[in-house]
PDB file of N, CA and C in Angstrom:
ATOM      1  N   MET D   1      28.105-125.405   8.517  1.00  0.00           N
ATOM      2  CA  MET D   1      27.012-124.458   8.383  1.00  0.00           C
ATOM      3  C   MET D   1      27.610-123.071   8.152  1.00  0.00           C
ATOM      4  N   LYS D   2      27.093-122.390   7.173  1.00  0.00           N
ATOM      5  CA  LYS D   2      27.556-121.037   6.869  1.00  0.00           C
ATOM      6  C   LYS D   2      26.880-120.047   7.813  1.00  0.00           C
ATOM      7  N   THR D   3      27.641-119.048   8.248  1.00  0.00           N
ATOM      8  CA  THR D   3      27.110-118.005   9.113  1.00  0.00           C
ATOM      9  C   THR D   3      27.159-116.672   8.383  1.00  0.00           C
ATOM     10  N   LYS D   4      26.039-115.984   8.366  1.00  0.00           N
ATOM     11  CA  LYS D   4      25.982-114.613   7.867  1.00  0.00           C
ATOM     12  C   LYS D   4      26.008-113.700   9.090  1.00  0.00           C
ATOM     13  N   LEU D   5      27.085-112.944   9.222  1.00  0.00           N
ATOM     14  CA  LEU D   5      27.239-112.006  10.334  1.00  0.00           C
ATOM     15  C   LEU D   5      26.857-110.625   9.834  1.00  0.00           C
ATOM     16  N   VAL D   6      25.757-110.099  10.332  1.00  0.00           N
ATOM     17  CA  VAL D   6      25.265-108.787   9.939  1.00  0.00           C
ATOM     18  C   VAL D   6      25.687-107.791  11.009  1.00  0.00           C
ATOM     19  N   ILE D   7      26.464-106.780  10.597  1.00  0.00           N
ATOM     20  CA  ILE D   7      26.967-105.792  11.548  1.00  0.00           C
ATOM     21  C   ILE D   7      26.346-104.439  11.222  1.00  0.00           C
ATOM     22  N   PHE D   8      25.422-104.009  12.048  1.00  0.00           N
ATOM     23  CA  PHE D   8      24.864-102.666  11.924  1.00  0.00           C
ATOM     24  C   PHE D   8      25.854-101.702  12.569  1.00  0.00           C
ATOM     25  N   GLY D   9      26.257-100.675  11.836  1.00  0.00           N
ATOM     26  CA  GLY D   9      27.229 -99.719  12.351  1.00  0.00           C
ATOM     27  C   GLY D   9      28.659-100.155  12.077  1.00  0.00           C
ATOM     28  N   ILE D  10      28.882-100.815  10.972  1.00  0.00           N
ATOM     29  CA  ILE D  10      30.207-101.366  10.668  1.00  0.00           C
ATOM     30  C   ILE D  10      31.264-100.282  10.486  1.00  0.00           C
ATOM     31  N   THR D  11      30.881 -99.058  10.184  1.00  0.00           N
ATOM     32  CA  THR D  11      31.864 -97.994   9.984  1.00  0.00           C
ATOM     33  C   THR D  11      32.207 -97.267  11.280  1.00  0.00           C
ATOM     34  N   GLY D  12      31.568 -97.627  12.365  1.00  0.00           N
ATOM     35  CA  GLY D  12      31.780 -96.937  13.639  1.00  0.00           C
ATOM     36  C   GLY D  12      33.069 -97.306  14.340  1.00  0.00           C
ATOM     37  N   ASP D  13      33.366 -96.578  15.385  1.00  0.00           N
ATOM     38  CA  ASP D  13      34.593 -96.731  16.149  1.00  0.00           C
ATOM     39  C   ASP D  13      34.721 -98.117  16.787  1.00  0.00           C
ATOM     40  N   LEU D  14      33.660 -98.630  17.369  1.00  0.00           N
ATOM     41  CA  LEU D  14      33.702 -99.942  18.018  1.00  0.00           C
ATOM     42  C   LEU D  14      34.048-101.032  17.011  1.00  0.00           C
ATOM     43  N   SER D  15      33.440-100.987  15.852  1.00  0.00           N
ATOM     44  CA  SER D  15      33.735-101.983  14.818  1.00  0.00           C
ATOM     45  C   SER D  15      35.171-101.879  14.347  1.00  0.00           C
ATOM     46  N   ARG D  16      35.618-100.674  14.097  1.00  0.00           N
ATOM     47  CA  ARG D  16      36.986-100.479  13.576  1.00  0.00           C
ATOM     48  C   ARG D  16      38.060-100.879  14.591  1.00  0.00           C
ATOM     49  N   ARG D  17      37.839-100.547  15.857  1.00  0.00           N
ATOM     50  CA  ARG D  17      38.861-100.804  16.872  1.00  0.00           C
ATOM     51  C   ARG D  17      38.823-102.215  17.443  1.00  0.00           C
ATOM     52  N   LYS D  18      37.646-102.794  17.559  1.00  0.00           N
ATOM     53  CA  LYS D  18      37.518-104.070  18.266  1.00  0.00           C
ATOM     54  C   LYS D  18      37.008-105.225  17.388  1.00  0.00           C
ATOM     55  N   LEU D  19      35.877-105.026  16.751  1.00  0.00           N
ATOM     56  CA  LEU D  19      35.196-106.125  16.069  1.00  0.00           C
ATOM     57  C   LEU D  19      35.943-106.603  14.823  1.00  0.00           C
ATOM     58  N   ILE D  20      36.330-105.692  13.952  1.00  0.00           N
ATOM     59  CA  ILE D  20      37.012-106.088  12.716  1.00  0.00           C
ATOM     60  C   ILE D  20      38.371-106.723  13.002  1.00  0.00           C
ATOM     61  N   PRO D  21      39.200-106.151  13.895  1.00  0.00           N
ATOM     62  CA  PRO D  21      40.459-106.843  14.225  1.00  0.00           C
ATOM     63  C   PRO D  21      40.231-108.248  14.811  1.00  0.00           C
ATOM     64  N   ALA D  22      39.211-108.396  15.628  1.00  0.00           N
ATOM     65  CA  ALA D  22      38.906-109.713  16.192  1.00  0.00           C
ATOM     66  C   ALA D  22      38.492-110.690  15.098  1.00  0.00           C
ATOM     67  N   LEU D  23      37.699-110.232  14.150  1.00  0.00           N
ATOM     68  CA  LEU D  23      37.294-111.091  13.034  1.00  0.00           C
ATOM     69  C   LEU D  23      38.500-111.494  12.188  1.00  0.00           C
ATOM     70  N   ARG D  24      39.428-110.566  11.970  1.00  0.00           N
ATOM     71  CA  ARG D  24      40.657-110.895  11.228  1.00  0.00           C
ATOM     72  C   ARG D  24      41.412-112.032  11.913  1.00  0.00           C
ATOM     73  N   LYS D  25      41.538-111.954  13.238  1.00  0.00           N
ATOM     74  CA  LYS D  25      42.259-112.988  13.986  1.00  0.00           C
ATOM     75  C   LYS D  25      41.531-114.328  13.924  1.00  0.00           C
ATOM     76  N   ILE D  26      40.218-114.300  14.038  1.00  0.00           N
ATOM     77  CA  ILE D  26      39.434-115.540  13.972  1.00  0.00           C
ATOM     78  C   ILE D  26      39.596-116.191  12.605  1.00  0.00           C
ATOM     79  N   ILE D  27      39.485-115.411  11.548  1.00  0.00           N
ATOM     80  CA  ILE D  27      39.622-115.948  10.191  1.00  0.00           C
ATOM     81  C   ILE D  27      41.038-116.454   9.954  1.00  0.00           C
ATOM     82  N   ALA D  28      42.041-115.710  10.401  1.00  0.00           N
ATOM     83  CA  ALA D  28      43.441-116.110  10.212  1.00  0.00           C
ATOM     84  C   ALA D  28      43.758-117.418  10.943  1.00  0.00           C
ATOM     85  N   SER D  29      43.101-117.640  12.075  1.00  0.00           N
ATOM     86  CA  SER D  29      43.350-118.860  12.841  1.00  0.00           C
ATOM     87  C   SER D  29      42.668-120.082  12.226  1.00  0.00           C
ATOM     88  N   GLY D  30      41.738-119.829  11.302  1.00  0.00           N
ATOM     89  CA  GLY D  30      41.023-120.930  10.672  1.00  0.00           C
ATOM     90  C   GLY D  30      39.864-121.460  11.475  1.00  0.00           C
ATOM     91  N   SER D  31      39.555-120.821  12.583  1.00  0.00           N
ATOM     92  CA  SER D  31      38.479-121.311  13.440  1.00  0.00           C
ATOM     93  C   SER D  31      37.148-120.597  13.208  1.00  0.00           C
ATOM     94  N   GLY D  32      37.082-119.776  12.175  1.00  0.00           N
ATOM     95  CA  GLY D  32      35.863-119.021  11.921  1.00  0.00           C
ATOM     96  C   GLY D  32      34.802-119.767  11.153  1.00  0.00           C
ATOM     97  N   GLY D  33      35.165-120.910  10.569  1.00  0.00           N
ATOM     98  CA  GLY D  33      34.204-121.636   9.756  1.00  0.00           C
ATOM     99  C   GLY D  33      33.889-120.853   8.494  1.00  0.00           C
ATOM    100  N   GLU D  34      32.792-121.182   7.887  1.00  0.00           N
ATOM    101  CA  GLU D  34      32.365-120.472   6.675  1.00  0.00           C
ATOM    102  C   GLU D  34      31.535-119.267   7.105  1.00  0.00           C
ATOM    103  N   ILE D  35      32.028-118.077   6.798  1.00  0.00           N
ATOM    104  CA  ILE D  35      31.374-116.858   7.263  1.00  0.00           C
ATOM    105  C   ILE D  35      31.261-115.847   6.130  1.00  0.00           C
ATOM    106  N   GLU D  36      30.151-115.144   6.140  1.00  0.00           N
ATOM    107  CA  GLU D  36      29.941-114.010   5.242  1.00  0.00           C
ATOM    108  C   GLU D  36      29.609-112.818   6.131  1.00  0.00           C
ATOM    109  N   ILE D  37      30.309-111.710   5.924  1.00  0.00           N
ATOM    110  CA  ILE D  37      30.085-110.512   6.721  1.00  0.00           C
ATOM    111  C   ILE D  37      29.249-109.550   5.897  1.00  0.00           C
ATOM    112  N   ILE D  38      28.155-109.102   6.475  1.00  0.00           N
ATOM    113  CA  ILE D  38      27.293-108.115   5.834  1.00  0.00           C
ATOM    114  C   ILE D  38      27.306-106.880   6.721  1.00  0.00           C
ATOM    115  N   GLY D  39      27.941-105.828   6.229  1.00  0.00           N
ATOM    116  CA  GLY D  39      28.022-104.593   6.991  1.00  0.00           C
ATOM    117  C   GLY D  39      26.935-103.622   6.562  1.00  0.00           C
ATOM    118  N   VAL D  40      26.282-103.007   7.523  1.00  0.00           N
ATOM    119  CA  VAL D  40      25.240-102.026   7.236  1.00  0.00           C
ATOM    120  C   VAL D  40      25.777-100.653   7.609  1.00  0.00           C
ATOM    121  N   SER D  41      25.734 -99.751   6.628  1.00  0.00           N
ATOM    122  CA  SER D  41      26.285 -98.411   6.805  1.00  0.00           C
ATOM    123  C   SER D  41      25.293 -97.383   6.289  1.00  0.00           C
ATOM    124  N   ARG D  42      25.320 -96.200   6.892  1.00  0.00           N
ATOM    125  CA  ARG D  42      24.459 -95.112   6.416  1.00  0.00           C
ATOM    126  C   ARG D  42      25.059 -94.380   5.228  1.00  0.00           C
ATOM    127  N   GLY D  43      26.355 -94.521   5.022  1.00  0.00           N
ATOM    128  CA  GLY D  43      27.017 -93.840   3.913  1.00  0.00           C
ATOM    129  C   GLY D  43      27.893 -94.797   3.136  1.00  0.00           C
ATOM    130  N   PRO D  44      28.278 -94.406   1.932  1.00  0.00           N
ATOM    131  CA  PRO D  44      29.129 -95.273   1.121  1.00  0.00           C
ATOM    132  C   PRO D  44      30.507 -95.437   1.742  1.00  0.00           C
ATOM    133  N   VAL D  45      31.079 -96.611   1.576  1.00  0.00           N
ATOM    134  CA  VAL D  45      32.397 -96.912   2.119  1.00  0.00           C
ATOM    135  C   VAL D  45      33.057 -97.946   1.209  1.00  0.00           C
ATOM    136  N   GLU D  46      34.362 -97.842   1.076  1.00  0.00           N
ATOM    137  CA  GLU D  46      35.133 -98.814   0.303  1.00  0.00           C
ATOM    138  C   GLU D  46      35.399-100.025   1.196  1.00  0.00           C
ATOM    139  N   THR D  47      34.958-101.179   0.766  1.00  0.00           N
ATOM    140  CA  THR D  47      35.041-102.391   1.590  1.00  0.00           C
ATOM    141  C   THR D  47      36.464-102.705   2.033  1.00  0.00           C
ATOM    142  N   SER D  48      37.416-102.716   1.095  1.00  0.00           N
ATOM    143  CA  SER D  48      38.779-103.092   1.465  1.00  0.00           C
ATOM    144  C   SER D  48      39.425-102.069   2.392  1.00  0.00           C
ATOM    145  N   ASP D  49      39.044-100.793   2.276  1.00  0.00           N
ATOM    146  CA  ASP D  49      39.558 -99.778   3.195  1.00  0.00           C
ATOM    147  C   ASP D  49      39.026 -99.995   4.608  1.00  0.00           C
ATOM    148  N   LEU D  50      37.805-100.475   4.696  1.00  0.00           N
ATOM    149  CA  LEU D  50      37.158-100.657   5.995  1.00  0.00           C
ATOM    150  C   LEU D  50      37.629-101.923   6.711  1.00  0.00           C
ATOM    151  N   VAL D  51      37.604-103.050   6.021  1.00  0.00           N
ATOM    152  CA  VAL D  51      37.892-104.325   6.687  1.00  0.00           C
ATOM    153  C   VAL D  51      39.261-104.897   6.344  1.00  0.00           C
ATOM    154  N   GLY D  52      39.943-104.308   5.376  1.00  0.00           N
ATOM    155  CA  GLY D  52      41.253-104.806   4.977  1.00  0.00           C
ATOM    156  C   GLY D  52      41.133-105.894   3.934  1.00  0.00           C
ATOM    157  N   PRO D  53      42.243-106.190   3.287  1.00  0.00           N
ATOM    158  CA  PRO D  53      42.214-107.177   2.204  1.00  0.00           C
ATOM    159  C   PRO D  53      41.888-108.598   2.673  1.00  0.00           C
ATOM    160  N   GLU D  54      42.163-108.904   3.937  1.00  0.00           N
ATOM    161  CA  GLU D  54      41.898-110.251   4.450  1.00  0.00           C
ATOM    162  C   GLU D  54      40.412-110.585   4.479  1.00  0.00           C
ATOM    163  N   LEU D  55      39.589-109.594   4.764  1.00  0.00           N
ATOM    164  CA  LEU D  55      38.152-109.828   4.909  1.00  0.00           C
ATOM    165  C   LEU D  55      37.326-109.287   3.743  1.00  0.00           C
ATOM    166  N   ALA D  56      37.945-108.566   2.829  1.00  0.00           N
ATOM    167  CA  ALA D  56      37.199-107.898   1.756  1.00  0.00           C
ATOM    168  C   ALA D  56      36.405-108.875   0.897  1.00  0.00           C
ATOM    169  N   ALA D  57      36.973-110.031   0.587  1.00  0.00           N
ATOM    170  CA  ALA D  57      36.297-110.988  -0.289  1.00  0.00           C
ATOM    171  C   ALA D  57      35.051-111.597   0.355  1.00  0.00           C
ATOM    172  N   MET D  58      35.007-111.635   1.665  1.00  0.00           N
ATOM    173  CA  MET D  58      33.861-112.234   2.351  1.00  0.00           C
ATOM    174  C   MET D  58      32.912-111.192   2.940  1.00  0.00           C
ATOM    175  N   THR D  59      33.126-109.923   2.578  1.00  0.00           N
ATOM    176  CA  THR D  59      32.327-108.832   3.143  1.00  0.00           C
ATOM    177  C   THR D  59      31.498-108.151   2.064  1.00  0.00           C
ATOM    178  N   HIS D  60      30.251-107.892   2.404  1.00  0.00           N
ATOM    179  CA  HIS D  60      29.333-107.157   1.534  1.00  0.00           C
ATOM    180  C   HIS D  60      28.800-105.980   2.351  1.00  0.00           C
ATOM    181  N   ILE D  61      28.950-104.776   1.833  1.00  0.00           N
ATOM    182  CA  ILE D  61      28.454-103.588   2.532  1.00  0.00           C
ATOM    183  C   ILE D  61      27.122-103.168   1.920  1.00  0.00           C
ATOM    184  N   VAL D  62      26.135-102.967   2.778  1.00  0.00           N
ATOM    185  CA  VAL D  62      24.825-102.482   2.361  1.00  0.00           C
ATOM    186  C   VAL D  62      24.684-101.065   2.884  1.00  0.00           C
ATOM    187  N   THR D  63      24.551-100.118   1.971  1.00  0.00           N
ATOM    188  CA  THR D  63      24.332 -98.723   2.359  1.00  0.00           C
ATOM    189  C   THR D  63      22.835 -98.487   2.367  1.00  0.00           C
ATOM    190  N   MET D  64      22.356 -97.925   3.464  1.00  0.00           N
ATOM    191  CA  MET D  64      20.909 -97.705   3.535  1.00  0.00           C
ATOM    192  C   MET D  64      20.570 -96.450   4.323  1.00  0.00           C
ATOM    193  N   ASP D  65      19.450 -95.887   3.980  1.00  0.00           N
ATOM    194  CA  ASP D  65      18.862 -94.774   4.708  1.00  0.00           C
ATOM    195  C   ASP D  65      17.828 -95.387   5.642  1.00  0.00           C
ATOM    196  N   LEU D  66      18.014 -95.232   6.924  1.00  0.00           N
ATOM    197  CA  LEU D  66      17.147 -95.885   7.897  1.00  0.00           C
ATOM    198  C   LEU D  66      15.695 -95.431   7.832  1.00  0.00           C
ATOM    199  N   ALA D  67      15.424 -94.333   7.117  1.00  0.00           N
ATOM    200  CA  ALA D  67      14.060 -93.832   6.997  1.00  0.00           C
ATOM    201  C   ALA D  67      13.367 -94.303   5.718  1.00  0.00           C
ATOM    202  N   VAL D  68      14.056 -95.088   4.901  1.00  0.00           N
ATOM    203  CA  VAL D  68      13.507 -95.524   3.618  1.00  0.00           C
ATOM    204  C   VAL D  68      13.160 -97.009   3.682  1.00  0.00           C
ATOM    205  N   GLN D  69      11.874 -97.308   3.550  1.00  0.00           N
ATOM    206  CA  GLN D  69      11.404 -98.681   3.668  1.00  0.00           C
ATOM    207  C   GLN D  69      12.009 -99.600   2.608  1.00  0.00           C
ATOM    208  N   ALA D  70      12.204 -99.122   1.409  1.00  0.00           N
ATOM    209  CA  ALA D  70      12.767 -99.942   0.331  1.00  0.00           C
ATOM    210  C   ALA D  70      14.177-100.435   0.668  1.00  0.00           C
ATOM    211  N   ASP D  71      14.917 -99.656   1.447  1.00  0.00           N
ATOM    212  CA  ASP D  71      16.261-100.077   1.849  1.00  0.00           C
ATOM    213  C   ASP D  71      16.207-101.292   2.783  1.00  0.00           C
ATOM    214  N   TYR D  72      15.179-101.367   3.615  1.00  0.00           N
ATOM    215  CA  TYR D  72      15.016-102.524   4.493  1.00  0.00           C
ATOM    216  C   TYR D  72      14.668-103.775   3.685  1.00  0.00           C
ATOM    217  N   VAL D  73      13.858-103.602   2.655  1.00  0.00           N
ATOM    218  CA  VAL D  73      13.505-104.721   1.774  1.00  0.00           C
ATOM    219  C   VAL D  73      14.762-105.243   1.078  1.00  0.00           C
ATOM    220  N   ARG D  74      15.601-104.329   0.608  1.00  0.00           N
ATOM    221  CA  ARG D  74      16.849-104.706  -0.056  1.00  0.00           C
ATOM    222  C   ARG D  74      17.771-105.432   0.928  1.00  0.00           C
ATOM    223  N   LEU D  75      17.874-104.928   2.153  1.00  0.00           N
ATOM    224  CA  LEU D  75      18.695-105.570   3.175  1.00  0.00           C
ATOM    225  C   LEU D  75      18.175-106.973   3.489  1.00  0.00           C
ATOM    226  N   LYS D  76      16.875-107.119   3.565  1.00  0.00           N
ATOM    227  CA  LYS D  76      16.276-108.427   3.846  1.00  0.00           C
ATOM    228  C   LYS D  76      16.661-109.442   2.773  1.00  0.00           C
ATOM    229  N   LYS D  77      16.703-109.015   1.523  1.00  0.00           N
ATOM    230  CA  LYS D  77      17.087-109.922   0.431  1.00  0.00           C
ATOM    231  C   LYS D  77      18.545-110.351   0.558  1.00  0.00           C
ATOM    232  N   VAL D  78      19.402-109.431   1.002  1.00  0.00           N
ATOM    233  CA  VAL D  78      20.821-109.755   1.169  1.00  0.00           C
ATOM    234  C   VAL D  78      21.016-110.706   2.350  1.00  0.00           C
ATOM    235  N   ILE D  79      20.285-110.484   3.421  1.00  0.00           N
ATOM    236  CA  ILE D  79      20.436-111.285   4.637  1.00  0.00           C
ATOM    237  C   ILE D  79      19.806-112.669   4.508  1.00  0.00           C
ATOM    238  N   ALA D  80      18.728-112.787   3.770  1.00  0.00           N
ATOM    239  CA  ALA D  80      17.928-114.015   3.722  1.00  0.00           C
ATOM    240  C   ALA D  80      18.784-115.281   3.753  1.00  0.00           C
ATOM    241  N   PRO D  81      18.717-116.027   4.858  1.00  0.00           N
ATOM    242  CA  PRO D  81      19.529-117.236   4.953  1.00  0.00           C
ATOM    243  C   PRO D  81      18.972-118.348   4.076  1.00  0.00           C
ATOM    244  N   GLY D  82      19.877-119.079   3.475  1.00  0.00           N
ATOM    245  CA  GLY D  82      19.494-120.244   2.691  1.00  0.00           C
ATOM    246  C   GLY D  82      19.534-121.483   3.558  1.00  0.00           C
ATOM    247  N   LYS D  83      19.434-122.623   2.898  1.00  0.00           N
ATOM    248  CA  LYS D  83      19.479-123.887   3.615  1.00  0.00           C
ATOM    249  C   LYS D  83      20.875-124.059   4.210  1.00  0.00           C
ATOM    250  N   ASN D  84      20.945-124.551   5.420  1.00  0.00           N
ATOM    251  CA  ASN D  84      22.198-124.745   6.164  1.00  0.00           C
ATOM    252  C   ASN D  84      22.958-123.440   6.384  1.00  0.00           C
ATOM    253  N   GLU D  85      22.242-122.345   6.564  1.00  0.00           N
ATOM    254  CA  GLU D  85      22.845-121.053   6.900  1.00  0.00           C
ATOM    255  C   GLU D  85      22.184-120.510   8.150  1.00  0.00           C
ATOM    256  N   GLN D  86      22.957-119.776   8.915  1.00  0.00           N
ATOM    257  CA  GLN D  86      22.405-119.098  10.082  1.00  0.00           C
ATOM    258  C   GLN D  86      22.784-117.630  10.004  1.00  0.00           C
ATOM    259  N   THR D  87      22.008-116.790  10.657  1.00  0.00           N
ATOM    260  CA  THR D  87      22.261-115.349  10.649  1.00  0.00           C
ATOM    261  C   THR D  87      22.506-114.885  12.079  1.00  0.00           C
ATOM    262  N   LEU D  88      23.587-114.125  12.234  1.00  0.00           N
ATOM    263  CA  LEU D  88      23.944-113.527  13.517  1.00  0.00           C
ATOM    264  C   LEU D  88      23.943-112.023  13.311  1.00  0.00           C
ATOM    265  N   ILE D  89      23.197-111.305  14.128  1.00  0.00           N
ATOM    266  CA  ILE D  89      23.084-109.863  13.990  1.00  0.00           C
ATOM    267  C   ILE D  89      23.796-109.183  15.152  1.00  0.00           C
ATOM    268  N   TYR D  90      24.700-108.269  14.802  1.00  0.00           N
ATOM    269  CA  TYR D  90      25.484-107.530  15.799  1.00  0.00           C
ATOM    270  C   TYR D  90      25.156-106.043  15.643  1.00  0.00           C
ATOM    271  N   LEU D  91      24.704-105.436  16.717  1.00  0.00           N
ATOM    272  CA  LEU D  91      24.368-104.009  16.702  1.00  0.00           C
ATOM    273  C   LEU D  91      25.511-103.222  17.312  1.00  0.00           C
ATOM    274  N   SER D  92      26.330-102.638  16.455  1.00  0.00           N
ATOM    275  CA  SER D  92      27.475-101.839  16.898  1.00  0.00           C
ATOM    276  C   SER D  92      27.097-100.373  16.788  1.00  0.00           C
ATOM    277  N   VAL D  93      26.033-100.013  17.489  1.00  0.00           N
ATOM    278  CA  VAL D  93      25.475 -98.667  17.426  1.00  0.00           C
ATOM    279  C   VAL D  93      25.240 -98.142  18.842  1.00  0.00           C
ATOM    280  N   PRO D  94      25.234 -96.804  18.991  1.00  0.00           N
ATOM    281  CA  PRO D  94      24.968 -96.264  20.328  1.00  0.00           C
ATOM    282  C   PRO D  94      23.538 -96.497  20.787  1.00  0.00           C
TER     283      PRO D  94
END
């Protein structure tokens, strides 16, 4: 089963120091299964700079303005799980 991991606040300190390094180790060990990382950010960011080359191919960054309804619609389309997919949402925000 494929897992879509949605990380709100992917550019924040907690994600950079703890979550992304942990994901790198899980993927490197081969125990992560099939995973797609969807990072939600308020500003533009270069994917490979943020998550490193190991996770860049499986990561999609969605930039959104939290006050704009159309951005939520766009995010919903990216997150929408297909058959045999599950979605895990992680809030890395204060």
